[in-house]
Coordinates of C-alpha atoms in Angstrom, one line a residue:
X144 CA -45.7 -15.1 124.3
X145 CA -48.4 -13.4 122.1
X146 CA -50.4 -12.0 124.9
X147 CA -47.1 -10.3 126.2
X148 CA -46.3 -9.0 122.7
X149 CA -50.0 -7.6 122.8
X150 CA -50.4 -6.3 125.9
X151 CA -46.7 -4.3 124.9
X152 CA -48.2 -3.0 121.8
X153 CA -50.9 -1.6 123.5
X154 CA -48.9 -0.3 126.5
X155 CA -46.7 1.3 123.6
X156 CA -49.8 2.9 121.6
X157 CA -51.1 4.1 125.0
X158 CA -47.9 5.9 126.0
X159 CA -47.8 7.2 122.3
X160 CA -51.0 8.8 123.0
X161 CA -50.3 10.0 126.2
X162 CA -46.9 11.7 124.5
X163 CA -49.3 13.2 121.9
X164 CA -51.7 14.7 124.7
X165 CA -48.5 16.2 126.2
X166 CA -47.2 17.5 123.0
X167 CA -50.6 19.5 122.3
X168 CA -51.2 20.6 125.9
X169 CA -47.5 22.6 125.3
X170 CA -49.3 24.7 122.6
X171 CA -51.9 25.9 125.3
X172 CA -50.9 29.8 126.6
X173 CA -49.6 30.1 130.0
X174 CA -51.3 31.9 132.7
X175 CA -48.8 34.1 134.9
X176 CA -48.5 31.9 137.9
X177 CA -47.5 29.1 134.9
X178 CA -44.9 31.3 133.5
X179 CA -43.7 31.6 136.8
X180 CA -43.5 28.3 137.7
X181 CA -42.0 27.6 134.2
X182 CA -39.3 30.2 135.0
X183 CA -38.5 28.8 138.3
X184 CA -37.9 25.5 136.6
X185 CA -35.7 27.2 134.1
X186 CA -33.8 28.9 136.8
X187 CA -33.1 25.8 138.9
X188 CA -32.3 23.5 136.0
X189 CA -29.7 26.2 134.5
X190 CA -27.9 26.6 137.8
X191 CA -27.9 22.7 138.3
X192 CA -26.6 21.8 135.0
X193 CA -23.8 24.6 135.3
X194 CA -22.9 23.0 138.7
X195 CA -23.0 19.3 137.9
X196 CA -23.3 19.0 134.0
X197 CA -26.0 17.3 132.1
X198 CA -25.3 13.9 132.5
X199 CA -25.3 14.1 136.3
X200 CA -28.7 16.2 137.0
X201 CA -31.8 14.2 136.8
X202 CA -35.4 15.6 136.6
X203 CA -35.8 14.2 140.1
X204 CA -32.8 16.6 141.2
X205 CA -34.6 19.6 139.9
X206 CA -37.9 19.1 141.1
X207 CA -36.5 18.3 144.5
X208 CA -35.0 21.5 144.3
X209 CA -38.3 23.4 143.6
X210 CA -40.4 21.1 145.8
X211 CA -42.4 19.8 143.2
X212 CA -43.2 16.0 142.0
X213 CA -40.6 15.4 138.8
X214 CA -43.9 14.2 136.7
X215 CA -44.9 17.8 137.0
X216 CA -41.8 18.9 135.1
X217 CA -43.6 17.1 132.0
X218 CA -46.1 19.8 132.2
X219 CA -43.5 22.4 131.1
X220 CA -41.0 20.4 129.2
X221 CA -43.0 17.4 127.5
X222 CA -40.0 16.1 125.9
X223 CA -38.2 15.8 129.3
X224 CA -35.1 16.5 130.5
X225 CA -33.3 16.9 126.8
X226 CA -35.8 19.8 125.7
X227 CA -35.5 21.5 129.5
X228 CA -31.5 21.5 128.7
X229 CA -31.9 23.1 125.4
X230 CA -34.1 25.8 126.6
X231 CA -32.0 26.7 129.7
X232 CA -28.8 26.5 127.3
X233 CA -30.5 28.7 124.9
X234 CA -31.8 31.1 127.1
X235 CA -28.5 31.5 128.8
X236 CA -26.6 31.9 125.2
X237 CA -29.2 34.8 124.5
X238 CA -28.5 36.4 127.7
X239 CA -24.9 36.5 126.7
X240 CA -25.4 37.8 123.4
X241 CA -27.3 41.0 124.6

């Protein structure tokens, strides 16, 4: 049991380190192709969330629509589905207020 807990704590630490790397990576400026990909992800997510709702749509659904692996979405949205949803809905709300 001790080994299992130790392995779990190492896994948790490594996962924490990986998430930290993704968060730091987020602060890097995007290239034009990266910005275009980011926009494609947002457009697709916005459409799917609007059609099906937040609870039903998965990152795999969004990635499948775009034609990429779902893990690639974490490059643009390191915190996952919630961050993607917030950014997509915020962008939509700004469009309505203009």
